[in-house]
Coordinates of C-alpha atoms in Angstrom, one line a residue:
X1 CA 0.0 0.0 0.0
X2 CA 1.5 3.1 -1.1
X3 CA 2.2 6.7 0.4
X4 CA -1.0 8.1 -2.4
X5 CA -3.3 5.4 -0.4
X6 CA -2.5 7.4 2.6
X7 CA -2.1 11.2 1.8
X8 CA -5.0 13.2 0.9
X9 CA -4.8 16.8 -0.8
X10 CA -5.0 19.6 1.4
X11 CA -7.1 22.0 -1.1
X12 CA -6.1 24.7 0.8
X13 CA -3.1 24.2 2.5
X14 CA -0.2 26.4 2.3
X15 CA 1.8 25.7 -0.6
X16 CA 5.6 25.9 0.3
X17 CA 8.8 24.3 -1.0
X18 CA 9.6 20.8 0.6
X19 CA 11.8 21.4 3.6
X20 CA 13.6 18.9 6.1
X21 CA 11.0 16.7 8.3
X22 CA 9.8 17.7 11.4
X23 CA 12.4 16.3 13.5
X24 CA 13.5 18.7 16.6
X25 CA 15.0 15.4 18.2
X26 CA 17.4 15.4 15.4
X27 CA 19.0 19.1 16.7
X28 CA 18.9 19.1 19.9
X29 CA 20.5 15.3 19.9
X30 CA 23.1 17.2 18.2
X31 CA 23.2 20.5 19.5
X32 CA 22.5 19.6 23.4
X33 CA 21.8 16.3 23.2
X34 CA 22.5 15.9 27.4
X35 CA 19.2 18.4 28.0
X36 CA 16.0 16.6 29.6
X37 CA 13.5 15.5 27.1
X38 CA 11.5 13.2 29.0
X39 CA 10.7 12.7 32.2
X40 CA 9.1 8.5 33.2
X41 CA 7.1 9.5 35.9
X42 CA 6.5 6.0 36.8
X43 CA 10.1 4.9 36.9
X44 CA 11.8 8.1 37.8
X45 CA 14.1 8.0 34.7
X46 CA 15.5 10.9 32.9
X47 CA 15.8 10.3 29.1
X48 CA 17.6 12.5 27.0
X49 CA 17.4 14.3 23.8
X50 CA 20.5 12.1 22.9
X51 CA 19.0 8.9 23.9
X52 CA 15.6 9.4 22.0
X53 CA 17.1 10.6 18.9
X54 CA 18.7 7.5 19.0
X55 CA 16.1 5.8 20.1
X56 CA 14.0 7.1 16.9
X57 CA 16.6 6.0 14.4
X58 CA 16.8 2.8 15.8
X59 CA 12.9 2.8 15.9
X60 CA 13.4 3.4 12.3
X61 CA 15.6 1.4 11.3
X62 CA 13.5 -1.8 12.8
X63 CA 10.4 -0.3 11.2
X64 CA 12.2 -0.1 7.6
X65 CA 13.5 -4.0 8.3
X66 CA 9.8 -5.0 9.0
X67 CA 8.6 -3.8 5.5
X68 CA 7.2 -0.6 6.5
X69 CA 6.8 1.9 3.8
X70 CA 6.5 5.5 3.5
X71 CA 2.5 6.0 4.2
X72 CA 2.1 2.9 6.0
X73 CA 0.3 3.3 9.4
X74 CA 2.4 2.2 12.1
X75 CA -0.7 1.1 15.0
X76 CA 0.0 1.1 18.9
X77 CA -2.4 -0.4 21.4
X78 CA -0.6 1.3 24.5
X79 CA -1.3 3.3 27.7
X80 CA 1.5 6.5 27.9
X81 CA 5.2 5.0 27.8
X82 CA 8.2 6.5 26.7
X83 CA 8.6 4.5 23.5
X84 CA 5.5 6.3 22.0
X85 CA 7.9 9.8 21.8
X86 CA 11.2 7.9 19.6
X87 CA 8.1 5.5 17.7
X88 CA 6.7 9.0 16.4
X89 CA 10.2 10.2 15.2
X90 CA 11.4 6.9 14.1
X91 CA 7.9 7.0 12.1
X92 CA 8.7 10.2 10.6
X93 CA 12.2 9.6 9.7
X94 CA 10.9 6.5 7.3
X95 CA 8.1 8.4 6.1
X96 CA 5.7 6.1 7.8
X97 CA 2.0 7.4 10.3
X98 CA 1.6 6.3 13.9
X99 CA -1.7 5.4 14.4
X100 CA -2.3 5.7 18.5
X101 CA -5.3 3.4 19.2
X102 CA -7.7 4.3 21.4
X103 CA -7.5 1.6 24.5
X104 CA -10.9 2.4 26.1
X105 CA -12.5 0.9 22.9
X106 CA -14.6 -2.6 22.3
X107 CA -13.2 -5.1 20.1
X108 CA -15.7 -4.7 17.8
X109 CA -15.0 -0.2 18.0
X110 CA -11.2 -0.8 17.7
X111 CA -11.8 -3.5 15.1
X112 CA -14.0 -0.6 13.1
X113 CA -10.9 1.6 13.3
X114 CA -8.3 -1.2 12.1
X115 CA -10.3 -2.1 9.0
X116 CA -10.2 1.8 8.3
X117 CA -6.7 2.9 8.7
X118 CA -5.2 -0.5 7.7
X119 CA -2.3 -0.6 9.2
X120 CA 0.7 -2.5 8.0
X121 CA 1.3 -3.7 11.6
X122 CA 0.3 -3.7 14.9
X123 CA 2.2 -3.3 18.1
X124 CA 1.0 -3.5 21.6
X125 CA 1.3 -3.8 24.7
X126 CA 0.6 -7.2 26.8
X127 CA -2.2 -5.6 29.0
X128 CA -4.1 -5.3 25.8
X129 CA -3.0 -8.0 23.5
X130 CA -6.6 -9.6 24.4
X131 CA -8.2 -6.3 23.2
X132 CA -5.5 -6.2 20.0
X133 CA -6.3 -9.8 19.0
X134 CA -10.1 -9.7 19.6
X135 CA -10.3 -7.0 17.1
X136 CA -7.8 -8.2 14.9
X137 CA -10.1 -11.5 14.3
X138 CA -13.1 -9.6 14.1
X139 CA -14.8 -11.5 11.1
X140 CA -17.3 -9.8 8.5
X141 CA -20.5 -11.6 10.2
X142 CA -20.0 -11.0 13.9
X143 CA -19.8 -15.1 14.1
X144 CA -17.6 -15.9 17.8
X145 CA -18.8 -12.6 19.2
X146 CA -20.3 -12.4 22.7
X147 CA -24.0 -11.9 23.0
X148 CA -23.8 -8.4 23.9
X149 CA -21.3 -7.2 21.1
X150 CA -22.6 -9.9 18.2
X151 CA -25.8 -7.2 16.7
X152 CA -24.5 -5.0 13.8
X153 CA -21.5 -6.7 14.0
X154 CA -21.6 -7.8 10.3
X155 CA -21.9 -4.1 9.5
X156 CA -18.2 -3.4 11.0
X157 CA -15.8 -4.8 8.5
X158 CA -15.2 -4.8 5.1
X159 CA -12.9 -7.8 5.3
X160 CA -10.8 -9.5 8.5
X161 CA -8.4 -7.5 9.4
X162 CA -5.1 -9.5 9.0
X163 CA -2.8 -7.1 10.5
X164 CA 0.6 -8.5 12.3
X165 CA 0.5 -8.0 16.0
X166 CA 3.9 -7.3 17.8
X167 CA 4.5 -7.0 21.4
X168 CA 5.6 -3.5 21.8
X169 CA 8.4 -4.2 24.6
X170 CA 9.5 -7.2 22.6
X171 CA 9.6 -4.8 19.7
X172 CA 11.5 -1.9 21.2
X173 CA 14.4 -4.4 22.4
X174 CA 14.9 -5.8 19.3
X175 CA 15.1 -2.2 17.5
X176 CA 17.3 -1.4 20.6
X177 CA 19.6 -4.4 19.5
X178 CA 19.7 -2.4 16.0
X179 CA 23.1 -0.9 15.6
X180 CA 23.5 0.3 12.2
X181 CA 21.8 3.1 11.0
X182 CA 19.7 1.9 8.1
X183 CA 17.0 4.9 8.0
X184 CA 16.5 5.9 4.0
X185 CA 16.8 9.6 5.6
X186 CA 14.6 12.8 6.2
X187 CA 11.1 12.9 4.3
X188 CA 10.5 16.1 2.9
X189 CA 7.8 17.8 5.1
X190 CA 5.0 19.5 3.1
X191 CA 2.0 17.8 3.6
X192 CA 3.7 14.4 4.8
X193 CA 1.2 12.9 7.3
X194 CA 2.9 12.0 10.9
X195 CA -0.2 10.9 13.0
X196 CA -3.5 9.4 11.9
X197 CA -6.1 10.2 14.8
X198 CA -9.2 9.1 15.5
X199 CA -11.8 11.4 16.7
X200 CA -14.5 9.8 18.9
X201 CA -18.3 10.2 18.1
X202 CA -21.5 8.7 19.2
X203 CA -22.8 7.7 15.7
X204 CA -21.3 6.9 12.1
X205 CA -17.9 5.7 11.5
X206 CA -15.1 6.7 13.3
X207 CA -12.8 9.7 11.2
X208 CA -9.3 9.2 11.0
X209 CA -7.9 12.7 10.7
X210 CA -4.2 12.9 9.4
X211 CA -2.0 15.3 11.1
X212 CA 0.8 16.6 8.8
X213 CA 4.4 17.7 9.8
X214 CA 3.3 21.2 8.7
X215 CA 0.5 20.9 11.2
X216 CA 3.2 19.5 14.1
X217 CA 5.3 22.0 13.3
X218 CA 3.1 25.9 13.1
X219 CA 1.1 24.7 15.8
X220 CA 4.8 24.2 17.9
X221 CA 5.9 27.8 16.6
X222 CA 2.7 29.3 17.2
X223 CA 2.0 27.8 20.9
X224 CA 6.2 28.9 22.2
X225 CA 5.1 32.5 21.1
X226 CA 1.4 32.6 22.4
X227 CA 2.0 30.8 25.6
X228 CA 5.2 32.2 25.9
X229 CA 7.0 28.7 26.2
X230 CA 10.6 28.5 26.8
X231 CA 13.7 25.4 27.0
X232 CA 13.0 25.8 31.2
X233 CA 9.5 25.1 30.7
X234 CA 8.1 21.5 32.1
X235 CA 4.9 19.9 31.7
X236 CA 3.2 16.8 32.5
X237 CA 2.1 14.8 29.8
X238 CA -1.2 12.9 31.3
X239 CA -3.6 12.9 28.8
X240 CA -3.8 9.5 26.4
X241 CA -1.7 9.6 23.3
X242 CA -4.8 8.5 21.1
X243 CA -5.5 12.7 21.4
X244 CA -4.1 14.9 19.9
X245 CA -4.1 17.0 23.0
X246 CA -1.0 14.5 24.7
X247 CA 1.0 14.9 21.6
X248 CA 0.5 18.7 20.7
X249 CA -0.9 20.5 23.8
X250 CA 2.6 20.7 25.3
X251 CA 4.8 17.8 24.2
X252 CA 6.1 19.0 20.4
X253 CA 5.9 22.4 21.1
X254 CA 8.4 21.6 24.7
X255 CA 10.4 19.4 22.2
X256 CA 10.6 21.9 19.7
X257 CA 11.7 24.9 21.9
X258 CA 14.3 22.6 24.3
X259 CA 12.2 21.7 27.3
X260 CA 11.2 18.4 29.2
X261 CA 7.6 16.7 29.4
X262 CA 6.7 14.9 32.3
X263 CA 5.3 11.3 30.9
X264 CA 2.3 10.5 33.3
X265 CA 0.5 7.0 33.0
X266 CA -3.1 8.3 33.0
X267 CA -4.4 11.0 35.7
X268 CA -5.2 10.3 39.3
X269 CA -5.6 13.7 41.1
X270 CA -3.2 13.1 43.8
X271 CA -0.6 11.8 42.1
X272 CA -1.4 14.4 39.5
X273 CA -0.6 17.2 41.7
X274 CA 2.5 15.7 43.6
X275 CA 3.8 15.2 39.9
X276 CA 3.4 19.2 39.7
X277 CA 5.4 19.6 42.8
X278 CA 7.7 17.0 42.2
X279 CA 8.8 17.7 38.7
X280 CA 8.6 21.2 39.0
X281 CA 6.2 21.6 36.8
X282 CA 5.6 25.4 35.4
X283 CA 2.7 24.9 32.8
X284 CA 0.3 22.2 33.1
X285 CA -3.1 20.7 30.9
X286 CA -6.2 19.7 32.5
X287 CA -10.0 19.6 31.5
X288 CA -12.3 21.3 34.4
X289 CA -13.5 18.0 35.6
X290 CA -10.2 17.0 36.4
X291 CA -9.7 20.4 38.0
X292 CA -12.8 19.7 40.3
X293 CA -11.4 16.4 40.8
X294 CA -8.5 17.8 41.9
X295 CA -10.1 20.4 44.6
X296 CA -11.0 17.2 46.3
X297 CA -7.6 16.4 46.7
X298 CA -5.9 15.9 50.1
X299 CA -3.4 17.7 48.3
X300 CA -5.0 20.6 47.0
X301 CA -3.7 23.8 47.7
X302 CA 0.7 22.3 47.6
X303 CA 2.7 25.3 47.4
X304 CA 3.9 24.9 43.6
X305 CA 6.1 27.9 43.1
X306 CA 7.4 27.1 39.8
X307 CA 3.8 26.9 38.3
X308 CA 2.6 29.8 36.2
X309 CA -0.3 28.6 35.2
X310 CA -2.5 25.8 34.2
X311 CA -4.4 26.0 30.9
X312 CA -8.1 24.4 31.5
X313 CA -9.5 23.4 28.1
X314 CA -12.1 20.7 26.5
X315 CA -15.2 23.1 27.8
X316 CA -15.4 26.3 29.6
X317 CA -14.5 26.6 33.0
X318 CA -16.9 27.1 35.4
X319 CA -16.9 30.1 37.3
X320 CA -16.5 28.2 40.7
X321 CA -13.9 26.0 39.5
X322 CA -11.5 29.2 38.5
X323 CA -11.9 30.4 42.2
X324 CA -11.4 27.5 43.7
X325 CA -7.9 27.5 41.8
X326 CA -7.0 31.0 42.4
X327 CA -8.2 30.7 46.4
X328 CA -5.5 27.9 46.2
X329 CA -3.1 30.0 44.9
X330 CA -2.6 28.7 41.0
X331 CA -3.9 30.8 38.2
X332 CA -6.0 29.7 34.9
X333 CA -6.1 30.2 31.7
X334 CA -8.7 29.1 28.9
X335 CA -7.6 27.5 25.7
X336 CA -9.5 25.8 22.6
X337 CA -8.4 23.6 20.0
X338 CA -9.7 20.8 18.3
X339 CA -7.8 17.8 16.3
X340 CA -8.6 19.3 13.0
X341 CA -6.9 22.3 14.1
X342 CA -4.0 23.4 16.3
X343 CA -4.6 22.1 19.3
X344 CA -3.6 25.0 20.3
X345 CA -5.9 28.3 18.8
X346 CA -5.9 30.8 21.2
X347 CA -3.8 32.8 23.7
X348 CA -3.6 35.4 26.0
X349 CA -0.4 36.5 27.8
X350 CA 0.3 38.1 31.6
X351 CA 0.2 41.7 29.8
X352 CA -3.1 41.5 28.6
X353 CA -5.3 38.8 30.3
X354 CA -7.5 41.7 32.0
X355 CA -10.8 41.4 31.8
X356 CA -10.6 38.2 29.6
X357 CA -12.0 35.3 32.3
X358 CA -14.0 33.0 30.8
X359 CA -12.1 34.2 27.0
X360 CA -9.6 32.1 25.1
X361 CA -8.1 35.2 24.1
X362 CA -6.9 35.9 21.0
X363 CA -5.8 33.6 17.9
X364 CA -2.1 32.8 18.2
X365 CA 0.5 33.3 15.4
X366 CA -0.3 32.2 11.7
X367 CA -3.7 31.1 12.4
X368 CA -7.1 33.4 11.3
X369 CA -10.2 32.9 12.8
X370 CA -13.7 34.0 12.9
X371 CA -17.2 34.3 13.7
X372 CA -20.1 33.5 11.4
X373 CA -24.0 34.2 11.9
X374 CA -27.0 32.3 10.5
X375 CA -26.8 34.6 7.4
X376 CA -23.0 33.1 7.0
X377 CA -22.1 36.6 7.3
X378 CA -19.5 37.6 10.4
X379 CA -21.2 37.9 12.9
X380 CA -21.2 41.4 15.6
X381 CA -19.4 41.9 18.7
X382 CA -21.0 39.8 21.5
X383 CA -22.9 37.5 19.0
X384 CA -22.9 33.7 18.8
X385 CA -22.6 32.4 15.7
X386 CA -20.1 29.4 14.6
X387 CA -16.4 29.4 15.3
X388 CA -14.3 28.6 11.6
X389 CA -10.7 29.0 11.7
X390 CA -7.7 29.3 8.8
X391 CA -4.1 28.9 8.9
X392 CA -1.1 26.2 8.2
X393 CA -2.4 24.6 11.6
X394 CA -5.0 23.6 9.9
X395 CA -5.2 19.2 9.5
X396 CA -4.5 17.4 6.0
X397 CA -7.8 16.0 5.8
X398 CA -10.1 13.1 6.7
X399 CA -8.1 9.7 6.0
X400 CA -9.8 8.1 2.9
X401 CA -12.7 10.5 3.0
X402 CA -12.3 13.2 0.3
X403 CA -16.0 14.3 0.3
X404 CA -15.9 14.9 4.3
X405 CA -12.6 16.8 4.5
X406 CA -14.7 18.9 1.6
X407 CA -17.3 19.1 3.6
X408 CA -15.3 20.4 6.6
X409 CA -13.5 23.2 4.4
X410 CA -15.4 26.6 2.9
X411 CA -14.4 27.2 -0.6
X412 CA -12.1 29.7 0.4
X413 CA -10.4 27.4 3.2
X414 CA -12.2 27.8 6.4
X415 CA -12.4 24.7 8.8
X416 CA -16.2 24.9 9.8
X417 CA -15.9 23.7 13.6
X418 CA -18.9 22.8 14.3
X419 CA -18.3 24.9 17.6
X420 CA -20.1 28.3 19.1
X421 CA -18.4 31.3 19.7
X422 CA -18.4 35.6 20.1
X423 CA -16.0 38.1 19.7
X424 CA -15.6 40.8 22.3
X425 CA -14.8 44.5 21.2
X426 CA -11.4 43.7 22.2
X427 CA -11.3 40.8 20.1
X428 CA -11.0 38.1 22.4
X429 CA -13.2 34.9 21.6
X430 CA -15.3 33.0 24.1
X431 CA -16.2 29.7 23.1
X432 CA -20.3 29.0 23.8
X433 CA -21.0 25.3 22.6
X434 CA -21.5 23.1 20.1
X435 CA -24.0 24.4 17.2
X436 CA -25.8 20.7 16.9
X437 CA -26.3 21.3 20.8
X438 CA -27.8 24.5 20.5
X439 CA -32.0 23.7 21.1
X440 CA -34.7 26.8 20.9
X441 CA -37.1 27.3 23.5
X442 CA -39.5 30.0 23.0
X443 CA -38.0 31.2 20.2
X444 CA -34.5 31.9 21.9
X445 CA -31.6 30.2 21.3
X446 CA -29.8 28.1 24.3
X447 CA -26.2 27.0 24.5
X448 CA -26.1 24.1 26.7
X449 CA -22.6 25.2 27.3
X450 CA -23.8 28.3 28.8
X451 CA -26.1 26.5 30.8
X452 CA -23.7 24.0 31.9
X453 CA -20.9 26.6 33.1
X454 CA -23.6 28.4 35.6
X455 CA -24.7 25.1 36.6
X456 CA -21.5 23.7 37.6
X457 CA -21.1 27.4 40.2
X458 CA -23.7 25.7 42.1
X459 CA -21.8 23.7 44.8
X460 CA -24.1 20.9 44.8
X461 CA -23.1 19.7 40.8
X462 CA -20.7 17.8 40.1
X463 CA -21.2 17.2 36.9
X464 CA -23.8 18.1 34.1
X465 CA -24.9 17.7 30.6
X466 CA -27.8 19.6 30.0
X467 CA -30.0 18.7 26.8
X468 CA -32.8 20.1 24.8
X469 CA -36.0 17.5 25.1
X470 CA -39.3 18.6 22.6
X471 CA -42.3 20.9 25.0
X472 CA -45.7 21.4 23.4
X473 CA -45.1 24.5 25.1
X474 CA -42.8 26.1 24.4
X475 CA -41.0 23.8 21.6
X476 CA -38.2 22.8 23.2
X477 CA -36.8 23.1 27.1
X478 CA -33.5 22.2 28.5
X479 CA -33.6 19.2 31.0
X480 CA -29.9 18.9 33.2
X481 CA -28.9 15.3 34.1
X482 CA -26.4 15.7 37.0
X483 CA -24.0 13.9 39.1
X484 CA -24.2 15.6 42.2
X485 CA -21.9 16.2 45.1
X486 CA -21.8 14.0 47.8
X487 CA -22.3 17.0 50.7
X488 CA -23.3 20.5 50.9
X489 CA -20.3 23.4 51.5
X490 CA -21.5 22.9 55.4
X491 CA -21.0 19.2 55.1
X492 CA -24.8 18.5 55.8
X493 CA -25.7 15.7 53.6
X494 CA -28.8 17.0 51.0
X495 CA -31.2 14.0 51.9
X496 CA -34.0 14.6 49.3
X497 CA -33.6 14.6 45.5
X498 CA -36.5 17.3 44.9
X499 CA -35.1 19.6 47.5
X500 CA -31.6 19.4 45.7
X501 CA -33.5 19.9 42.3
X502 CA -35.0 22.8 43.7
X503 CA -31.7 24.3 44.7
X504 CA -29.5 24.0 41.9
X505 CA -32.6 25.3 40.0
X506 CA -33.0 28.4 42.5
X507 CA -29.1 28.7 41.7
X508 CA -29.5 28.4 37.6
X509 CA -32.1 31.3 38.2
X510 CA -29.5 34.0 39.8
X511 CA -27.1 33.0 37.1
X512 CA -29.2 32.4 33.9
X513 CA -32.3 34.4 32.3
X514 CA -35.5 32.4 32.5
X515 CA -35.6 30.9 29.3
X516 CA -32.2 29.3 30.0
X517 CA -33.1 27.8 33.0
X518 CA -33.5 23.5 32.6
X519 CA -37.1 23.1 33.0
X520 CA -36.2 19.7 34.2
X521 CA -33.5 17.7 36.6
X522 CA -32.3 13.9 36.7
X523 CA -29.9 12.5 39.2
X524 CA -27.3 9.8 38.2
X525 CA -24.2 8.3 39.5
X526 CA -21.6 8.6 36.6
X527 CA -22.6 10.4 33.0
X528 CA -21.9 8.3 30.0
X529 CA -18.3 8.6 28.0
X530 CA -17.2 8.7 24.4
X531 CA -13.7 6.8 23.9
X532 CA -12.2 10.4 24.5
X533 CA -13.6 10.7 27.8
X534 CA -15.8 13.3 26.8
X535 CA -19.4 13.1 27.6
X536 CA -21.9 11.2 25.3
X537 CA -24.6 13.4 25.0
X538 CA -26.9 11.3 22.5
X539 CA -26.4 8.8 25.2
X540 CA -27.5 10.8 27.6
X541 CA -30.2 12.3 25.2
X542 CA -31.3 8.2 24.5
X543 CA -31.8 7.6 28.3
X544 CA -33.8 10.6 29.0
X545 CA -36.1 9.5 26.0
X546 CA -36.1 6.0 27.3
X547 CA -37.1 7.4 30.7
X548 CA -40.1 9.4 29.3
X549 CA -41.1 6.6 26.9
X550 CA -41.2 3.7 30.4

């Protein structure tokens, strides 16, 4: 399978001359090759900038022996280890895409991803080689499924999948054994995929979207000038490599500029926060419910004096959750970014972050965006219309899918986002949503977002994901399903479920205009979860109609 199987045109990409890969282990190996790349969190190990550009030609040069070819994926079934970092380079040094897969999938989700992306081998490692091989022998009509995964299962694949499966250890100690250097050399940058990425979603087939060097590389640039990285800057690295979020929230830009990442094996909020204070951590990624998680934490409130600030992103930050943070001492910023674009979008910088809570700020270096109303014209100061966004950090397109990366793009090379957003008179954006989440009642339009956000101040939500449901009234009306706090602020346990409706309603009202209020509230344990983590809302959208059909 050749490189044109893989590559898709970018129709409006940036047209510039081929130039070396993307490749920053390749300097600073050179330049300072002693400096801290990595830091295991789990073993304590320093690595290098020497050892993993090593590392990554090794990598390579097993990957080249193995038959890979340029635009061949390269799949990994993994939770965070440090082989992932020298895979990618060795990957990009033969010209071939690493293909992170998603761990929290079924058999039969991971086996819809494999027959996709076709990878020309498969490496894993042994907590998941159940996982790996289940999917790998996921035949066409289901037949040797379970009970509970066997319906639609004919609908998944094409064909078997008949892709190799190597254990990744095993793997990286025989390219470790590799001495000579047998790596065909740098592959010309341009629009050369380096990561194929699945995004999650709750129906359809999952969309692979490729990730060029170009992408890796003005999204680095464009994140050390807006966030004002530097080589002393550390960051843990927590989030799963399946997003693009692990690889290019911190990691490639931190490469690229000299500094160390701090490898984390998934997020506990404990151990989260001793890894701040530990590795003297000074910028830091979380989602707010991992901030709220954290507030709970015996540990919440650790002096961390080299912190200057962590960057909550994934939805808005709620109101409470900031001042909880800055009561503790640490400060917050917002970002947006999506895997189509960036990661990184927006900035804002100690000089001019006044008056811009609840902003992203403004769009960093090389990258346009904008604000379009229902007329598709762009839309006033303080308006919500949909977020689309230009520049070279821009994706190289749905994997195989010429008619949805088409789809995705304006004629004149917009990515549509799909989100909500305004524009303030100083220009900074505030993100508002998701359009397809947006529901009218009474006429007026209602971000659930919104809703959400002033929901969340209350301090008897935990969690929320509010949802339009149809009213003969008044068309449509929001209904909140929550996942409440355990205890009130005074530690007095809220006994009754219609007196803690009542409140976080009576709170909604202070915070919301009427129309924006939920008209209704369900209690649950634990809201549902898209492979990303994020929250299933047509799941949550299928129960409630369940609950009103029973």
């Amino acid at each position: 399978m050749g490189p044109a199987d893989a590559i898709l045109p970018q129709p409006h990409a940036p047209q510039a001359p081929p130039v070396t890969s993307f490749d920053p282990l390749a300097w600073w190996g050179r330049a300072d090759g002693t400096r801290t790349a990595l830091l295991d969190v789990s073993t304590h190990r320093r690595y290098s900038y020497a050892e993993l550009d090593a590392d990554a030609d090794r990598w390579c040069a097993w990957l080249v022996a193995e038959g890979v070819l340029a635009g061949d994926r390269v799949a990994v079934l993994a939770q965070n280890c440090v082989a992932f970092v020298p895979l990618l380079f060795g990957c990009i040094r033969c010209g071939a895409i690493l293909l992170p897969l998603n761990w929290r999938l079924s058999a039969i989700e991971l086996a819809r991803v494999l027959a996709d992306a076709q990878p020309r081998l498969l490496l894993g490692a042994a907590d998941f080689a159940t996982l790996g091989e289940t999917a790998r022998g996921v035949p066409e009509s289901g037949v040797g499924l379970s009970g509970a995964e066997a319906p639609g299962a004919e609908a998944i694949v094409a064909h078997a999948v008949s892709v190799p499966w190597f254990d990744l250890d095993a793997a990286a100690a025989s390219a470790a054994a590799m001495t000579e250097r047998q790596c065909p050399g740098p592959v010309p940058m341009a629009e050369a995929p380096a990561l194929l990425l699945y995004t999650s979603g709750s129906t359809g087939a999952p969309k692979g979207v490729l990730i060029p060097q170009r992408q890796l590389l003005a999204n680095a640039i464009a994140t050390i000038v807006g966030w004002q990285l530097s080589a002393a800057d550390v960051a843990p690295v927590a989030t799963p490599f399946f997003h693009t979020g692990a690889w290019n929230v911190f990691l490639t830009p931190l490469l690229f500029v000299g500094g160390t990442s701090a490898l984390v094996d998934g997020f506990e909020p404990t151990q989260f926060l001793d890894v701040l204070e530990r590795c003297d951590v000074t910028v830091a990624f979380v989602v707010p419910t991992q901030l709220a998680m954290m507030s709970s934490s015996s540990r919440w409130g650790v002096p961390l004096p080299r912190l200057r600030w962590l960057i909550s992103g994934g939805a808005p930050c709620p109101q409470r959750i900031r001042d909880v943070a800055q009561a503790a001492g640490y400060r917050i910023r917002e970002g947006y970014g999506l895997t189509e674009c960036g990661p990184n979008c927006f900035a804002s910088t100690d000089g001019n972050d006044a008056g811009a809570v609840g902003t992203v700020g403004w769009p960093v270096p090389f990258l346009d965006a904008r604000v379009r109303d229902s007329a598709d014209g762009e839309a006033l100061v303080d308006v919500v219309g949909e977020l689309q966004l230009r520049g070279p950090q821009l994706f190289g397109g749905y994997f195989r899918a010429p008619e949805l990366t088409r789809n995705a793009l304006t004629s004149d090379g917009w990515l549509c986002t799909g989100d909500l957003a305004s524009r303030d008179a100083e220009g900074r954006f505030r993100i508002r949503g998701r359009r397809k989440e947006m529901y009218i009642s009474g006429g007026e339009n209602v971000f659930p977002g919104e809703v959400e956000s002033a929901l969340m101040d209350c301090p008897l939500v935990q969690e929320v994901c509010v949802v339009g449901l149809a009213d003969l009234r008044w068309g449509e009306v929001g209904c909140a399903v929550v996942v409440p706090t355990p205890v009130r602020d005074d530690g007095e346990a809220l006994e009754h479920t219609e007196a803690r409706a009542l409140s976080i309603l009576a709170a909604a009202r202070s915070r919301l205009a009427g129309y924006k209020v939920p008209k209704h509230v369900h209690f649950v344990d634990a809201l549902p979860r898209l492979g990303s983590g994020k929250i299933d809302r047509a799941a949550v959208l299928a129960w409630l109609l369940d609950r009103g059909r029973a």
